Short mmCIF file of C-alpha atoms in Angstrom, two decimals:
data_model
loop_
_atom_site.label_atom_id
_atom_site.label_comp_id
_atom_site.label_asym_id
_atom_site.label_seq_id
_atom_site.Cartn_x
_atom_site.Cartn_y
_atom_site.Cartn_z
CA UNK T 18 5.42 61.75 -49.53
CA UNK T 19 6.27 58.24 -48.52
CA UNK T 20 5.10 58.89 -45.02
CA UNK T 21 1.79 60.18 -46.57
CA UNK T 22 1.50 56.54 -48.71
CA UNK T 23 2.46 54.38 -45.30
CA UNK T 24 -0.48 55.81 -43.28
CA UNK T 25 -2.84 55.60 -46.42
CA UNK T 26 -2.19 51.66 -46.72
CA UNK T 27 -2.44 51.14 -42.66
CA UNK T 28 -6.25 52.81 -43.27
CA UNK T 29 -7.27 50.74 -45.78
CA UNK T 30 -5.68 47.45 -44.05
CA UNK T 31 -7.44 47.93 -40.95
CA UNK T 32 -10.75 46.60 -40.18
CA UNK T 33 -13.01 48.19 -38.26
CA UNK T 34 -16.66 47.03 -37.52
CA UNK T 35 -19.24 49.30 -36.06
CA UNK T 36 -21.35 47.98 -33.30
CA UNK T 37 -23.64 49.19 -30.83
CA UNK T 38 -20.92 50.48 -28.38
CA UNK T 39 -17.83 50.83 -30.34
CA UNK T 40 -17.65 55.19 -29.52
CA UNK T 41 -17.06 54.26 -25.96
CA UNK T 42 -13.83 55.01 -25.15
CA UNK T 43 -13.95 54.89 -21.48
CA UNK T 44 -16.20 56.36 -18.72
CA UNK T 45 -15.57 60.31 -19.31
CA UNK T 46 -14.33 61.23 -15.83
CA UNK T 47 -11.68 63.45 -15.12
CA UNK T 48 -8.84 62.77 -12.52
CA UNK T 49 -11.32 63.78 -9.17
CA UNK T 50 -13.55 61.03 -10.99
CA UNK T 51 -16.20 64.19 -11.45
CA UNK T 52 -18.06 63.02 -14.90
CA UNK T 53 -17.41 65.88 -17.78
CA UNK T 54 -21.01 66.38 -19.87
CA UNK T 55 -19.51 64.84 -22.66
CA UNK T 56 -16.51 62.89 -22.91
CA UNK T 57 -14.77 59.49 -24.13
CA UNK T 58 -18.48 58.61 -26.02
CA UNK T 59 -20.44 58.87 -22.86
CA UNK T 60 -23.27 61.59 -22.17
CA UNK T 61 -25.15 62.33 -19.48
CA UNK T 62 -25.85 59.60 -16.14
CA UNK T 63 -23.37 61.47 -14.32
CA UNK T 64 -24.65 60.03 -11.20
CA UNK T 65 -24.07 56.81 -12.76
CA UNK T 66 -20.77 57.23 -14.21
CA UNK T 67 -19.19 58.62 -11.00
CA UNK T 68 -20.04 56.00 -9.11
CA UNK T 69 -18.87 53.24 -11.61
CA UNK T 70 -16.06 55.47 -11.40
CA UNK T 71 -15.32 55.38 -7.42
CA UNK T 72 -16.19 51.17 -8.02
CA UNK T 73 -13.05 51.62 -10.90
CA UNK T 74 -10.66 53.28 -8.78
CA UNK T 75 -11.07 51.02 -5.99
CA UNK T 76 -10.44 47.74 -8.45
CA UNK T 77 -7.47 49.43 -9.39
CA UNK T 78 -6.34 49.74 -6.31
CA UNK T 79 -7.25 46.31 -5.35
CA UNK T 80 -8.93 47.36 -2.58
CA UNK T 81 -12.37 44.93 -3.32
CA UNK T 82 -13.10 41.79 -4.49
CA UNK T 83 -15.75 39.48 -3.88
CA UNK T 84 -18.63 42.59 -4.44
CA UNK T 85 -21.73 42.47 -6.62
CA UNK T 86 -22.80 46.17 -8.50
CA UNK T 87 -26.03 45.81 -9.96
CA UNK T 88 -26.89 48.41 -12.94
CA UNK T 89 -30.85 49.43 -13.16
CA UNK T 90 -32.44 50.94 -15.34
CA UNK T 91 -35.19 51.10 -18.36
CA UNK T 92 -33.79 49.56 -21.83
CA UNK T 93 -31.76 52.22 -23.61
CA UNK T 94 -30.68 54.37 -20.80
CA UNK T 95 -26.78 53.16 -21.05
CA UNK T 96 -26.09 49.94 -19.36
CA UNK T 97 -24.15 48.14 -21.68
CA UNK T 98 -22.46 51.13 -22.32
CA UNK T 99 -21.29 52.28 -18.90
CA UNK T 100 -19.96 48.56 -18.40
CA UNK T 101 -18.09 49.56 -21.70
CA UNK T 102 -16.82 51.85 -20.36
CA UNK T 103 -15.75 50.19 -17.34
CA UNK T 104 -13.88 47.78 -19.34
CA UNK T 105 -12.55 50.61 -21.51
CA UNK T 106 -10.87 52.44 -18.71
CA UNK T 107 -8.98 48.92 -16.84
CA UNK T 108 -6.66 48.82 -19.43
CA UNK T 109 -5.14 45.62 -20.41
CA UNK T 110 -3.96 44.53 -17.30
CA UNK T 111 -6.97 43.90 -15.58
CA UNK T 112 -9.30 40.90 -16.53
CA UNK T 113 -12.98 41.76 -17.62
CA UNK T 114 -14.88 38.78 -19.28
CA UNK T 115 -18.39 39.46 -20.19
CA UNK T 116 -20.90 37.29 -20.94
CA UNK T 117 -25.64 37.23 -21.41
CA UNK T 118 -27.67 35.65 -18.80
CA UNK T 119 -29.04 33.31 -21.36
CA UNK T 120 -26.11 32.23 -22.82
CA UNK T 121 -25.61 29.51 -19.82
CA UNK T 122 -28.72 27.70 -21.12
CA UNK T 123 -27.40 27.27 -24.23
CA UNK T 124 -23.72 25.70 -23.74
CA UNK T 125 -22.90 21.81 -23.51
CA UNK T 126 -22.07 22.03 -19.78
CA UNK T 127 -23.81 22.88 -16.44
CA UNK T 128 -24.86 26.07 -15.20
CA UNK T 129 -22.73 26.29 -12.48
CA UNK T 130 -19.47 24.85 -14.76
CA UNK T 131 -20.34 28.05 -17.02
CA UNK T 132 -20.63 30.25 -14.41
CA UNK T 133 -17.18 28.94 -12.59
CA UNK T 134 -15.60 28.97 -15.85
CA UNK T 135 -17.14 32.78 -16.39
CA UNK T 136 -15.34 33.89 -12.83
CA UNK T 137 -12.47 32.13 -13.44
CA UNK T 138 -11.80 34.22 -16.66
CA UNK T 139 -12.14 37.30 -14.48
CA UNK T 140 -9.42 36.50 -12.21
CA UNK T 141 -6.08 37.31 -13.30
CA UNK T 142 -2.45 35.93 -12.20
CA UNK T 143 0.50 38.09 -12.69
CA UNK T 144 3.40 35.92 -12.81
CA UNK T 145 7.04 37.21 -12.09
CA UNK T 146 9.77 34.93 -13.80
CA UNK T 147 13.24 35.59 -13.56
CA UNK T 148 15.63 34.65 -16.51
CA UNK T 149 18.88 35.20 -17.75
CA UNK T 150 19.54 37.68 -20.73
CA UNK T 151 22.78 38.04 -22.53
CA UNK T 152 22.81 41.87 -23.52
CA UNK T 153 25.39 43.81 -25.35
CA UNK T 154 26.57 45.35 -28.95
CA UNK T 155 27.81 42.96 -31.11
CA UNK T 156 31.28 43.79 -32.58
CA UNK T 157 31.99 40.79 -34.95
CA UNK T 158 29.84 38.33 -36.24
CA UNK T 159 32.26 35.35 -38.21
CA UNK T 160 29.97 32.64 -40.11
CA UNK T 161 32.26 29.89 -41.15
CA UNK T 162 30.84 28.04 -44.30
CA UNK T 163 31.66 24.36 -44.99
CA UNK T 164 32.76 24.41 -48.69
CA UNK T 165 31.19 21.25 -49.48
CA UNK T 166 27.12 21.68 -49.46
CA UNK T 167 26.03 19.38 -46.50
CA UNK T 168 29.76 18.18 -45.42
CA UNK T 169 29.39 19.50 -42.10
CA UNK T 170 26.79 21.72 -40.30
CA UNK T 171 27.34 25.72 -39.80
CA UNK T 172 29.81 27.32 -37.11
CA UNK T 173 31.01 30.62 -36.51
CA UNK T 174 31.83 32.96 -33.76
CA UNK T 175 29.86 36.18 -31.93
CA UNK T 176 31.90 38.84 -29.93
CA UNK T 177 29.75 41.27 -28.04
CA UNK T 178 31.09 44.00 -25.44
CA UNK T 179 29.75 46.52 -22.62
CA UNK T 180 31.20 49.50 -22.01
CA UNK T 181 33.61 47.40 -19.12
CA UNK T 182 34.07 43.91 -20.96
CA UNK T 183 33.65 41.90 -23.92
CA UNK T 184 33.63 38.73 -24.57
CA UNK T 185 33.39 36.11 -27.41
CA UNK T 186 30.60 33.03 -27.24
CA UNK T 187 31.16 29.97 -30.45
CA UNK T 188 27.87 29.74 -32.36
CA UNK T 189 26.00 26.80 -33.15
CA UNK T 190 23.45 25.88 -35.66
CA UNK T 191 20.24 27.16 -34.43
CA UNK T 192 21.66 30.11 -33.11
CA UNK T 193 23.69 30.95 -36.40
CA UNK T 194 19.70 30.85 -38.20
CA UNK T 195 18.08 33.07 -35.45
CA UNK T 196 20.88 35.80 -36.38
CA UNK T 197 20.17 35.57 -39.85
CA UNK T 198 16.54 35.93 -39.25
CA UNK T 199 17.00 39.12 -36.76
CA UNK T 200 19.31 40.53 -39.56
CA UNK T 201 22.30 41.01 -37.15
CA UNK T 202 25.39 42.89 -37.95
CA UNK T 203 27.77 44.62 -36.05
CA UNK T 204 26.89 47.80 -34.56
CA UNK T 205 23.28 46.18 -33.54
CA UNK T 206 22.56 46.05 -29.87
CA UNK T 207 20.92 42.62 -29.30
CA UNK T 208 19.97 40.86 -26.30
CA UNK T 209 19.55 37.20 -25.71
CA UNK T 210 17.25 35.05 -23.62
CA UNK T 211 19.54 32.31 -22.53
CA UNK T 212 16.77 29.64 -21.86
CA UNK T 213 15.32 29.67 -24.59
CA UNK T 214 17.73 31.00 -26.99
CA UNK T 215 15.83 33.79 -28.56
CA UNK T 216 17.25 37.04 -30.22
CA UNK T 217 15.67 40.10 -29.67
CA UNK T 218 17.43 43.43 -31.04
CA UNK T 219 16.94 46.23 -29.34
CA UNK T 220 18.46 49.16 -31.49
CA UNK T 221 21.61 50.56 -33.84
CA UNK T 222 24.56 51.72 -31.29
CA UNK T 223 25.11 55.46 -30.79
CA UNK T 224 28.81 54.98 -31.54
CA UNK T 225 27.80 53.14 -35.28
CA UNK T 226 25.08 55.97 -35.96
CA UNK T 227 27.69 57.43 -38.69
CA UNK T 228 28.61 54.62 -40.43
CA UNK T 229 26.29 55.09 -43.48
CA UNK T 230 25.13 58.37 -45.16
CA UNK T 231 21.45 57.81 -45.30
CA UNK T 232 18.95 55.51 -42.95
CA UNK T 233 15.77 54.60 -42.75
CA UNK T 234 13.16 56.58 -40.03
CA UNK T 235 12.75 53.29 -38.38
CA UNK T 236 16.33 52.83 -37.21
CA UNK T 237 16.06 52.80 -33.32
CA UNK T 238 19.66 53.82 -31.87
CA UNK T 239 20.32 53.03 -27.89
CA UNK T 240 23.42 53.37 -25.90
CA UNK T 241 25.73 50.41 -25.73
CA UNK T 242 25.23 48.26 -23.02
CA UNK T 243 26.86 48.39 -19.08
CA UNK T 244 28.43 46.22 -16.68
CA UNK T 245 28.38 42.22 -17.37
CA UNK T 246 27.26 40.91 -20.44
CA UNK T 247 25.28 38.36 -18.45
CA UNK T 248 22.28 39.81 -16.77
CA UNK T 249 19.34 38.76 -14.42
CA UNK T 250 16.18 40.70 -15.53
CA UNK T 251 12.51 39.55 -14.23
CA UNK T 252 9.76 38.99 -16.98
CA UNK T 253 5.55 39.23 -16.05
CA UNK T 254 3.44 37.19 -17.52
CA UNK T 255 -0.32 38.32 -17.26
CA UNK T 256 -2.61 34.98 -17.34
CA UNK T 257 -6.28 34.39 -16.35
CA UNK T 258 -7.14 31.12 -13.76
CA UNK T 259 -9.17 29.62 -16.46
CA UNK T 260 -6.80 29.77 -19.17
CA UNK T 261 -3.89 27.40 -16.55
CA UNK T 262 -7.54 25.54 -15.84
CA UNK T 263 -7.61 24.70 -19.13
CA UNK T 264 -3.85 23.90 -19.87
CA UNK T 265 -3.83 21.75 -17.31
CA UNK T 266 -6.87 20.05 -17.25
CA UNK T 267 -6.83 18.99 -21.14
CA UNK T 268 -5.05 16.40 -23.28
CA UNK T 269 -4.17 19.20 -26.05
CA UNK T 270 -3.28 21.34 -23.46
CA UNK T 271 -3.24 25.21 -24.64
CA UNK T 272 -4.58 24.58 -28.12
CA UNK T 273 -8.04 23.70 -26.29
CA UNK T 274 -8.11 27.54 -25.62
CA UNK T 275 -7.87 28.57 -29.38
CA UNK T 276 -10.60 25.75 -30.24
CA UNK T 277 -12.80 26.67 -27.56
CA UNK T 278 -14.07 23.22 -26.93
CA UNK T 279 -12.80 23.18 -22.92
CA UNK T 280 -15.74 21.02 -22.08
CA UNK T 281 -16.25 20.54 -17.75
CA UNK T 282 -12.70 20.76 -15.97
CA UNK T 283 -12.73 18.57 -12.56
CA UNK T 284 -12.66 20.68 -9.55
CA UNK T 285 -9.81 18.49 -8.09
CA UNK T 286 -7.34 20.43 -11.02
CA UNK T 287 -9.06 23.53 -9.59
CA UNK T 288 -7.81 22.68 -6.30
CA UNK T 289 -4.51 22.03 -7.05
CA UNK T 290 -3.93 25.16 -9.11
CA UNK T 291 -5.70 27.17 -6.56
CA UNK T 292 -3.08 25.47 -3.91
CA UNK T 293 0.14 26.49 -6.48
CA UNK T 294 -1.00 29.84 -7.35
CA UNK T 295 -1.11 30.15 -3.52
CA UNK T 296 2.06 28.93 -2.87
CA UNK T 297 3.34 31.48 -5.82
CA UNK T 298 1.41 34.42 -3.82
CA UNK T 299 3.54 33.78 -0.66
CA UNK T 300 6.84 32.91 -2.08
CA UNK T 301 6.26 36.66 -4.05
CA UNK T 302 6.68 34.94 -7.45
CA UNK T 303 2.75 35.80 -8.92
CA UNK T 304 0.11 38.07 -7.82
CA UNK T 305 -3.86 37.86 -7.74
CA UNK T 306 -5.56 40.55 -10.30
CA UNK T 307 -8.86 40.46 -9.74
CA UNK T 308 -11.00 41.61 -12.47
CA UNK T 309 -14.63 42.45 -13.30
CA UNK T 310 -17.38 39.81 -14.20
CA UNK T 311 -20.28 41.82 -16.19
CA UNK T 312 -23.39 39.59 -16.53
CA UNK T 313 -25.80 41.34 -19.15
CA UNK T 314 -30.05 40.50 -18.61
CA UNK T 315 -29.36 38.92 -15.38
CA UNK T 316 -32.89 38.63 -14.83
CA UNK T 317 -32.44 35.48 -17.21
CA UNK T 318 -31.19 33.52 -14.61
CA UNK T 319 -32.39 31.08 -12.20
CA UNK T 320 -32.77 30.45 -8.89
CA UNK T 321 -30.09 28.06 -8.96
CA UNK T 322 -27.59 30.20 -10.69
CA UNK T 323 -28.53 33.03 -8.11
CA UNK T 324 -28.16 30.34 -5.41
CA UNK T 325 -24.33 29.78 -7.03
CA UNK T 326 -23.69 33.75 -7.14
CA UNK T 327 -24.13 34.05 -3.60
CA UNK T 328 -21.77 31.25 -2.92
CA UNK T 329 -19.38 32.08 -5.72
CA UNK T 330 -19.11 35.64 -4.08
CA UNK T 331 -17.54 34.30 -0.70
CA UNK T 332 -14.87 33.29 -1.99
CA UNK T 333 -11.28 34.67 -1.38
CA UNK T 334 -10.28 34.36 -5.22
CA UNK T 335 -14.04 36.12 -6.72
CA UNK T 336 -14.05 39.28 -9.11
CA UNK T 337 -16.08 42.24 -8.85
CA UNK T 338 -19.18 41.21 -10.15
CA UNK T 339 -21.14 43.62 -12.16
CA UNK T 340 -24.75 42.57 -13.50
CA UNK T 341 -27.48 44.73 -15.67
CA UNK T 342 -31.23 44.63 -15.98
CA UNK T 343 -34.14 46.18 -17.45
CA UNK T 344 -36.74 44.77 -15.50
CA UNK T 345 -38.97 46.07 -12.66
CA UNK T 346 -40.99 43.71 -10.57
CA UNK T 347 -41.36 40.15 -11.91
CA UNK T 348 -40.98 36.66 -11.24
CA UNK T 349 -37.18 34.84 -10.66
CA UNK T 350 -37.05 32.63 -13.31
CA UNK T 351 -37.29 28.56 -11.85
CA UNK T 352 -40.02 30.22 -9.33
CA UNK T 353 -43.52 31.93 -9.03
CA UNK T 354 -42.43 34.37 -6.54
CA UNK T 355 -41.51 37.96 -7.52
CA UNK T 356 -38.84 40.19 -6.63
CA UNK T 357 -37.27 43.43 -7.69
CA UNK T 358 -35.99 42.96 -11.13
CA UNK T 359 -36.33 39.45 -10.97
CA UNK T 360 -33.48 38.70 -8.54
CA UNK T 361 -33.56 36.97 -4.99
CA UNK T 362 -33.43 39.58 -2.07
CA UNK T 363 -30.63 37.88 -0.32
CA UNK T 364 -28.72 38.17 -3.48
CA UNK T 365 -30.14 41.94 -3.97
CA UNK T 366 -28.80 42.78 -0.43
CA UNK T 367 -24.93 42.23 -1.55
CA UNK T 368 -25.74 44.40 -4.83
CA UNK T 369 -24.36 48.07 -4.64
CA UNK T 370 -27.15 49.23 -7.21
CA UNK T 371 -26.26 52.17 -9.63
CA UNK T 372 -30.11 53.57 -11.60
CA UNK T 373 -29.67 55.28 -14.83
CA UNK T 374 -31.95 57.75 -15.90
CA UNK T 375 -33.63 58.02 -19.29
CA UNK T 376 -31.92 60.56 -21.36
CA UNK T 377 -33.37 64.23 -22.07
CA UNK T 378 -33.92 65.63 -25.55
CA UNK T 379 -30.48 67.46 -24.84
CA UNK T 380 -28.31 64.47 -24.27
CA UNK T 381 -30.24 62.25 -26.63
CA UNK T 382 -29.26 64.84 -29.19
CA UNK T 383 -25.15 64.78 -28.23
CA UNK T 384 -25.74 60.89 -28.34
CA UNK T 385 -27.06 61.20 -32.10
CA UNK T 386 -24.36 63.55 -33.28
CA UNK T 387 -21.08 61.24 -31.96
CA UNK T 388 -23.03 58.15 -33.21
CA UNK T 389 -23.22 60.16 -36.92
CA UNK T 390 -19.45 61.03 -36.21
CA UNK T 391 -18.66 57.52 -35.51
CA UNK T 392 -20.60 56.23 -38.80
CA UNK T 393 -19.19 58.75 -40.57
CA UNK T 394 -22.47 60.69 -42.01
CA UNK T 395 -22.88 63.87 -42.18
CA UNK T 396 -26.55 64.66 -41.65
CA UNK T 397 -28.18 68.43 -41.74
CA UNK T 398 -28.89 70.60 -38.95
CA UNK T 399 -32.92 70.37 -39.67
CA UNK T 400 -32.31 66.59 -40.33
CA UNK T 401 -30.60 66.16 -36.82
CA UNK T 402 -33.50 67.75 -34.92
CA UNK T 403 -36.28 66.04 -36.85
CA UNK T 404 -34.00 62.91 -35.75
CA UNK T 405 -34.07 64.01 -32.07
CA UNK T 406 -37.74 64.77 -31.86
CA UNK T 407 -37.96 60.62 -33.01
CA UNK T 408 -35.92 59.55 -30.47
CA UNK T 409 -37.64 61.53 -27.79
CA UNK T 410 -41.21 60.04 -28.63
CA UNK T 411 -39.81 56.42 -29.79
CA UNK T 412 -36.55 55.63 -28.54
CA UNK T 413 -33.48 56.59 -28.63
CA UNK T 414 -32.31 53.07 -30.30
CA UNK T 415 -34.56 53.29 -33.08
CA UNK T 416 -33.54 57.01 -33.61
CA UNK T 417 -29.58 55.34 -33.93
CA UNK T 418 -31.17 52.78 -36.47
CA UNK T 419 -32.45 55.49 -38.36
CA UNK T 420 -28.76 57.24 -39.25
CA UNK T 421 -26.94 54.66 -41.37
CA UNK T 422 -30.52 53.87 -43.28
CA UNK T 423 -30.77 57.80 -43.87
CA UNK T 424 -27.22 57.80 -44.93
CA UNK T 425 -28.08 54.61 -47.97
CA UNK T 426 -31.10 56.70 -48.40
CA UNK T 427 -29.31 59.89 -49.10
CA UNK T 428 -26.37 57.84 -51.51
CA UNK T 429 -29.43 56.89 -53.60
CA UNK T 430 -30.34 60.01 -54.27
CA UNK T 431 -26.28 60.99 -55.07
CA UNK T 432 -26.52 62.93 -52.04
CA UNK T 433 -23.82 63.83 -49.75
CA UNK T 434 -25.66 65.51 -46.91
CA UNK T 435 -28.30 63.83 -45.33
CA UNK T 436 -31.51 65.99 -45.37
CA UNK T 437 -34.92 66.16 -43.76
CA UNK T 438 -36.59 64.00 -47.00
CA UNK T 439 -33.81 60.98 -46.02
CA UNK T 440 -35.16 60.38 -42.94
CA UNK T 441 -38.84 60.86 -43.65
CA UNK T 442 -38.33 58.11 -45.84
CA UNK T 443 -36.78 55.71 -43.66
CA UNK T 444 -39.18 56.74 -40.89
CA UNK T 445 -42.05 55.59 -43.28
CA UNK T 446 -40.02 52.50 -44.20
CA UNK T 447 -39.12 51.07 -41.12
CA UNK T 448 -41.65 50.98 -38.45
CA UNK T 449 -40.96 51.39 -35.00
CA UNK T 450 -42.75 49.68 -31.57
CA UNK T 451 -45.57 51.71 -30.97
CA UNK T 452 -46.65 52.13 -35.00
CA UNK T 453 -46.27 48.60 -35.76
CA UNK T 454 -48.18 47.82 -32.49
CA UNK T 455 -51.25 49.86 -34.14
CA UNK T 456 -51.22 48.10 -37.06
CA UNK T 457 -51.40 45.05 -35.47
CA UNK T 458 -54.11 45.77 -33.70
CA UNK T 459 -56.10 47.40 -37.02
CA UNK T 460 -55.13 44.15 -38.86
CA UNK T 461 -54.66 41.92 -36.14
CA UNK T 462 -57.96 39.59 -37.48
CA UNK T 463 -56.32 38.98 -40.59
CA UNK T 464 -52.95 37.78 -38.94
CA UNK T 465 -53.02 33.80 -37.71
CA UNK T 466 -53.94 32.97 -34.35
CA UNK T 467 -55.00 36.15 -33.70
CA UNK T 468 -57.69 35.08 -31.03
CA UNK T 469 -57.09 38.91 -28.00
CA UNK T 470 -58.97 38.95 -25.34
CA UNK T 471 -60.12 42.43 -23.93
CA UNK T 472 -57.62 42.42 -21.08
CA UNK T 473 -55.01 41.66 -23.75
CA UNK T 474 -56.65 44.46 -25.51
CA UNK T 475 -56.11 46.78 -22.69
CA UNK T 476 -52.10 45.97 -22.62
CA UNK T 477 -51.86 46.82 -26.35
CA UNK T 478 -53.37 50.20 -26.10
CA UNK T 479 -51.05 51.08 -23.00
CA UNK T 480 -48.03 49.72 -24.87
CA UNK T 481 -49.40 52.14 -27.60
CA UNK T 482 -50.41 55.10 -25.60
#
């Protein structure tokens, strides 16, 4: 019963927001990196997925670096998501910073800083440390008290023991408060970091696991320690280049990352920390991780960011870079020449280029059914095909829109399945492209600055038609 109340509280503690892409759980391939028809969030693009795949397992392996993968394709057929998914199935480990096209027009620095700063991010530094640890089960902890308040400071005495010594170490202040804080009595198996002094316990002792009738489920027991006491063990720390960047290069040091205000950082502290990561690589104390870079509307750049991307990408410490866009033929911005989705040739040349597809009424209908599941609504057979027929002749976004609107539609009405009447009324309610384009162009004299020519015309009624 107490369990049951534990996993109720962690429910209602936990906050969980809804967006766009939050179903994706990775790329839905199975260990031959063959795409399953519906897995992990994703459906359908199989083409698409396996080949993101083959890119994934080749990061992984560390095999490339320095390559471009451009995703095509016509708006809502999966982008985003199948860079979700990318990011999804690197774990942890590997670095993958993600950032809009237009968002390097807005910040307070230079295109090219943003974009450094934006590769730097995806480049990570494993760092092997070697320290120290004091590990064993403590037998005797003696606290010796002054008996006048404030006469003297705290001392006392900690005896710990392997299974082939043991030894006992005087205490001081500091360390006397870090046991008291860790909760340490004998029987614990503790182990401490000798640079820095910290106490970490690592479990209840086999040989103590009778001393008390009942315990809690949370009582971890391990074996006691063997050999020395004193021990070498190596640590990893996992950091990105642009996070040392920016704890060396400002006057608050690390707290600059939590503020976010990291301003321009001098490419002579870029050297140098290029030059001692270097140095790390060949003495084997740190390794280079490269991750992924995904740049979303990348037809939003210009020709001077494009220029930077082909330079950035020669470089021996450059992530996979992975860029989406929606766009056919049309002009690169800062130019009036056109290109294939709005991106320089020479830089299209590097690009591996993955197409998605538009979905069929099949997949589109899978889509709508885990998006319900992940919104928790639970909609009507009849109302889940009316839904599908929507997104087939509107789009499949404004078909997504339509599910939590159906759902406040159906509440209304104290309803707890959503039925065909829900989502005829949101359909009436909430327009979508090609309706509100009509009424535009019904109304369109009575709207300001409303002055269409007849070639203007013309493009209405095909975005209509």
């Amino acid at each position: 019963m107490a369990e049951l109340k534990l996993s109720e509280s962690r429910d209602l503690t936990r906050i969980e927001r809804i967006g766009a892409h939050s179903h994706i759980r990775g790329l839905g391939l199975d260990s031959s990196l063959e795409p399953r028809a519906v897995s992990e969030g994703m459906v359908g693009q199989t083409s698409a997925r396996k080949a993101a795949g083959v890119i994934l397992q080749m990061i992984r392996d560390g095999k490339i670096a320095g390559r471009a993968v451009l995703l095509a394709g016509q708006p809502g057929t999966g982008k985003t998501a199948i860079a979700m998914g990318m990011a999804k199935s690197l774990g942890l480990e590997t670095p993958f910073a993600m950032i809009a096209g237009s968002e390097l027009f807005s910040l307070e620095m230079s295109k090219t800083e943003a974009l450094t700063q934006a590769f730097r991010k995806a480049i990570g530094v494993r760092i092997k440390e070697e320290t120290e640890v004091i590990e064993g089960e403590v037998v005797e902890v003696q606290i010796d008290r002054p008996a006048v308040a404030g006469a003297a400071s705290k001392s006392g005495k900690l005896t710990l023991k392997t299974t082939e010594m043991e030894t006992v170490y005087d205490l001081g202040a500091k360390m006397i408060e870090a046991l008291g804080k860790e909760k340490v009595t004998s029987g614990d198996v503790i182990a401490i970091d000798k640079a820095s002094g910290k106490i970490t316990k690592l479990g209840r002792s086999f040989s103590r696991s009778r001393d008390f009738d009942a315990m809690g489920p949370q009582v971890k027991f391990v074996q006691c320690p063997d050999g020395e006491l004193q021990k070498r063990k190596e640590v990893v720390h996992c950091v990105t280049l642009h996070e040392i960047d920016v704890i060396n290069s400002r006057t608050q040091g690390f707290l600059a990352l939590f503020t976010g205000d990291t301003g321009e950082i001098r490419a002579e502290v870029r050297e140098q920390i290029d030059t001692k990561v270097a140095e790390w690589r060949e003495e084997g104390k740190a390794e280079i991780v490269p991750g992924v870079l995904f740049i979303d509307e990348v037809h939003m750049l210009d020709i001077e960011c494009f220029s930077f991307l082909n330079r950035a990408l020669e470089n021996e410490m450059a992530p996979i870079l992975v860029v989406a866009t929606n766009r056919g033929i049309t002009n690169i911005r800062g130019t009036n020449y056109k290109s294939p989705h709005g991106i320089p040739i020479d830089l299209l040349d590097r690009l591996l280029i993955i197409s998605t597809q538009p979905y069929t009424e099949e997949e589109i209908r899978k889509i709508l059914d885990i998006r319900c599941q992940e919104e928790d609504v639970e909609m009507a057979e009849g109302a889940k095909q009316l839904l599908t027929k929507i997104g087939v002749e509107t789009s499949l976004r404004y078909a997504i829109h339509l599910i939590i609107a159906a759902a406040l539609a159906c509440q209304k009405r104290k309803g707890k399945v959503v039925e065909l009447e829900d989502i005829n009324r949101v359909y009436h309610l909430f327009l979508d492209v090609k309706r509100s384009t009509q009424y535009l162009m019904e109304y369109q004299n009575q709207y300001m600055f409303s002055e269409t020519g007849e070639g203007e015309e013309d493009d209405v009624h095909a975005t209509v038609s």
